[in-house]
């Protein structure tokens, strides 16, 4: 398949099955052997259309009597791909953007719509390829300008103010940086940097977080020596910071209640110098295999992965020195990594805080007196973050806020921290608490 055919097929898969974006694209790429240039173009088109769908459909609807939503998926996706190229890919000739979109629909079951696709895109060309914003208020105009649905903009405006809400929406566009965590048990930072360089990738130390590398032009991650030999593991800087906030020490007993795929457990095990015990749980047995595979690659023997429901107490486990519960959340802080998150419904968002509160309540039962409990999400929504922690502390007088380890970037000295994409991190919330007692 060509790059455009790959993107077209993956977008239709997303439209029909509601899959995760990375899985949808990987499923189409599997069995194909595109050039590196075609792979990059397919990825840019696929993720770009997902990000800008609201914007694209609003502009397409100007040329359609019944609007873009009334089109068959094959027709709509071919139009979205064409318009995305006309608006955002200056390196693609306009004629190619139109003609290739027409060819996509000609190869589909909706070939009779090729004239419609050609006509709409050429009309958009004649009008100068300009985005026309609606005449409504800030919410409607910002939604079309940034591709961020009004429901999420409303949450961000309520929680962080209008200016930050707009900045957050803009920060969700484009591909995010790729971060790795150096495994100190097998390499230091210079050794890891050299291993990446030997494979043609560029690794740059993170300006704020020691041991974190931003890796550019990596190609296939699986082929990198640094990954294969466990010198480093893929993990965003905010996730690394969250694991460091736990403050793990050698010889301790730690529970990671929502652990898969295991990256935070790996960081804590490295901080423990692989001495002690980490019980890493996931609700699904199939996902515990990801934890075991990662631990084996990194040479971490102190991690034991098991299936377990984080919301249900298991007295047989005993108590732990530290407990991390990185709870299931809306993911509003990682939209730039998973563009489909922006299309979650308000009902889906509203259903999460009770689940998160139940997990936090249960997690507290495992913490020994004097022990530490860390609650985290990759969401930017006070209902999932500060409100859950506030309700928990009111309900549990035996727990109190606890300052995070000194020197921790963006979090040190405070008991709670909210990380923002505009500051170079994924959106993340971290709260650290301690059970009263010796």
Tab-separated table of N, CA, C and O in Angstrom, residues 242-244 246-250 254-256 262-275 278 300 302-303 322-324:
chain	number	residue	atom	x	y	z
A	242	UNK	N	6.758	10.653	38.133
A	242	UNK	CA	5.745	10.061	39.005
A	242	UNK	C	6.343	8.908	39.813
A	242	UNK	O	6.133	8.804	41.023
A	243	UNK	N	7.091	8.023	39.145
A	243	UNK	CA	7.699	6.889	39.844
A	243	UNK	C	8.738	7.360	40.855
A	243	UNK	O	8.845	6.800	41.955
A	244	UNK	N	9.483	8.388	40.510
A	244	UNK	CA	10.490	8.917	41.429
A	244	UNK	C	9.843	9.558	42.656
A	244	UNK	O	10.437	9.593	43.739
A	246	UNK	N	7.578	8.412	44.395
A	246	UNK	CA	7.335	7.388	45.416
A	246	UNK	C	8.485	7.334	46.416
A	246	UNK	O	8.294	7.030	47.598
A	247	UNK	N	9.702	7.644	45.956
A	247	UNK	CA	10.862	7.660	46.858
A	247	UNK	C	11.330	6.278	47.271
A	247	UNK	O	11.759	6.082	48.416
A	248	UNK	N	11.273	5.319	46.371
A	248	UNK	CA	11.645	3.937	46.705
A	248	UNK	C	13.091	3.829	47.166
A	248	UNK	O	13.977	4.511	46.646
A	249	UNK	N	13.329	2.931	48.143
A	249	UNK	CA	14.669	2.731	48.705
A	249	UNK	C	15.013	1.245	48.713
A	249	UNK	O	14.116	0.394	48.789
A	250	UNK	N	16.301	0.925	48.635
A	250	UNK	CA	16.706	-0.484	48.650
A	250	UNK	C	16.155	-1.232	49.863
A	250	UNK	O	16.133	-0.698	50.980
A	254	UNK	N	7.170	-2.759	48.076
A	254	UNK	CA	6.369	-1.755	47.365
A	254	UNK	C	5.295	-2.446	46.535
A	254	UNK	O	5.546	-3.469	45.902
A	255	UNK	N	4.084	-1.853	46.544
A	255	UNK	CA	2.991	-2.322	45.703
A	255	UNK	C	2.750	-1.287	44.601
A	255	UNK	O	2.643	-0.091	44.879
A	256	UNK	N	2.663	-1.756	43.365
A	256	UNK	CA	2.242	-0.932	42.230
A	256	UNK	C	0.922	-1.534	41.761
A	256	UNK	O	0.895	-2.569	41.104
A	262	UNK	N	4.305	-1.526	33.135
A	262	UNK	CA	5.344	-1.751	34.122
A	262	UNK	C	6.427	-0.705	34.224
A	262	UNK	O	7.346	-0.841	35.047
A	263	UNK	N	6.360	0.353	33.451
A	263	UNK	CA	7.470	1.311	33.411
A	263	UNK	C	7.743	1.957	34.769
A	263	UNK	O	8.901	2.176	35.138
A	264	UNK	N	6.697	2.264	35.535
A	264	UNK	CA	6.928	2.881	36.845
A	264	UNK	C	7.531	1.876	37.821
A	264	UNK	O	8.385	2.236	38.649
A	265	UNK	N	7.105	0.622	37.736
A	265	UNK	CA	7.731	-0.416	38.560
A	265	UNK	C	9.215	-0.538	38.235
A	265	UNK	O	10.049	-0.740	39.125
A	266	UNK	N	9.561	-0.405	36.962
A	266	UNK	CA	10.961	-0.523	36.556
A	266	UNK	C	11.796	0.592	37.174
A	266	UNK	O	12.896	0.350	37.682
A	267	UNK	N	11.287	1.820	37.142
A	267	UNK	CA	12.024	2.944	37.730
A	267	UNK	C	12.202	2.739	39.236
A	267	UNK	O	13.291	2.945	39.785
A	268	UNK	N	11.143	2.307	39.908
A	268	UNK	CA	11.250	2.091	41.356
A	268	UNK	C	12.244	0.977	41.673
A	268	UNK	O	13.030	1.087	42.623
A	269	UNK	N	12.251	-0.092	40.877
A	269	UNK	CA	13.208	-1.182	41.097
A	269	UNK	C	14.638	-0.696	40.906
A	269	UNK	O	15.558	-1.103	41.644
A	270	UNK	N	14.848	0.172	39.930
A	270	UNK	CA	16.185	0.734	39.717
A	270	UNK	C	16.602	1.624	40.880
A	270	UNK	O	17.763	1.585	41.317
A	271	UNK	N	15.662	2.405	41.409
A	271	UNK	CA	15.959	3.240	42.580
A	271	UNK	C	16.285	2.374	43.792
A	271	UNK	O	17.051	2.770	44.664
A	272	UNK	N	15.702	1.182	43.850
A	272	UNK	CA	15.960	0.244	44.949
A	272	UNK	C	17.231	-0.577	44.711
A	272	UNK	O	17.558	-1.461	45.507
A	273	UNK	N	17.905	-0.293	43.575
A	273	UNK	CA	19.107	-1.056	43.200
A	273	UNK	C	18.811	-2.555	43.095
A	273	UNK	O	19.660	-3.398	43.383
A	274	UNK	N	17.564	-2.855	42.711
A	274	UNK	CA	17.110	-4.238	42.523
A	274	UNK	C	17.147	-5.042	43.820
A	274	UNK	O	17.240	-6.275	43.788
A	275	UNK	N	17.039	-4.338	44.962
A	275	UNK	CA	17.040	-5.016	46.260
A	275	UNK	C	15.750	-4.684	46.985
A	275	UNK	O	15.416	-3.514	47.187
A	278	UNK	N	8.971	-5.679	44.781
A	278	UNK	CA	7.885	-4.911	44.174
A	278	UNK	C	6.841	-5.896	43.675
A	278	UNK	O	7.140	-6.779	42.861
A	300	UNK	N	15.722	-6.829	35.970
A	300	UNK	CA	15.150	-6.475	37.273
A	300	UNK	C	14.471	-7.705	37.872
A	300	UNK	O	13.395	-8.111	37.437
A	302	UNK	N	13.633	-8.094	41.181
A	302	UNK	CA	12.875	-7.859	42.410
A	302	UNK	C	11.396	-7.607	42.149
A	302	UNK	O	10.627	-7.387	43.088
A	303	UNK	N	10.989	-7.640	40.865
A	303	UNK	CA	9.594	-7.371	40.506
A	303	UNK	C	8.850	-8.685	40.319
A	303	UNK	O	9.314	-9.579	39.612
A	322	UNK	N	5.573	1.315	50.694
A	322	UNK	CA	5.093	2.345	49.762
A	322	UNK	C	4.115	1.702	48.785
A	322	UNK	O	4.313	0.555	48.357
A	323	UNK	N	3.085	2.464	48.420
A	323	UNK	CA	2.088	1.983	47.466
A	323	UNK	C	1.865	3.057	46.410
A	323	UNK	O	1.663	4.232	46.739
A	324	UNK	N	1.931	2.640	45.156
A	324	UNK	CA	1.636	3.537	44.044
A	324	UNK	C	0.348	3.083	43.380
A	324	UNK	O	0.195	1.907	43.036
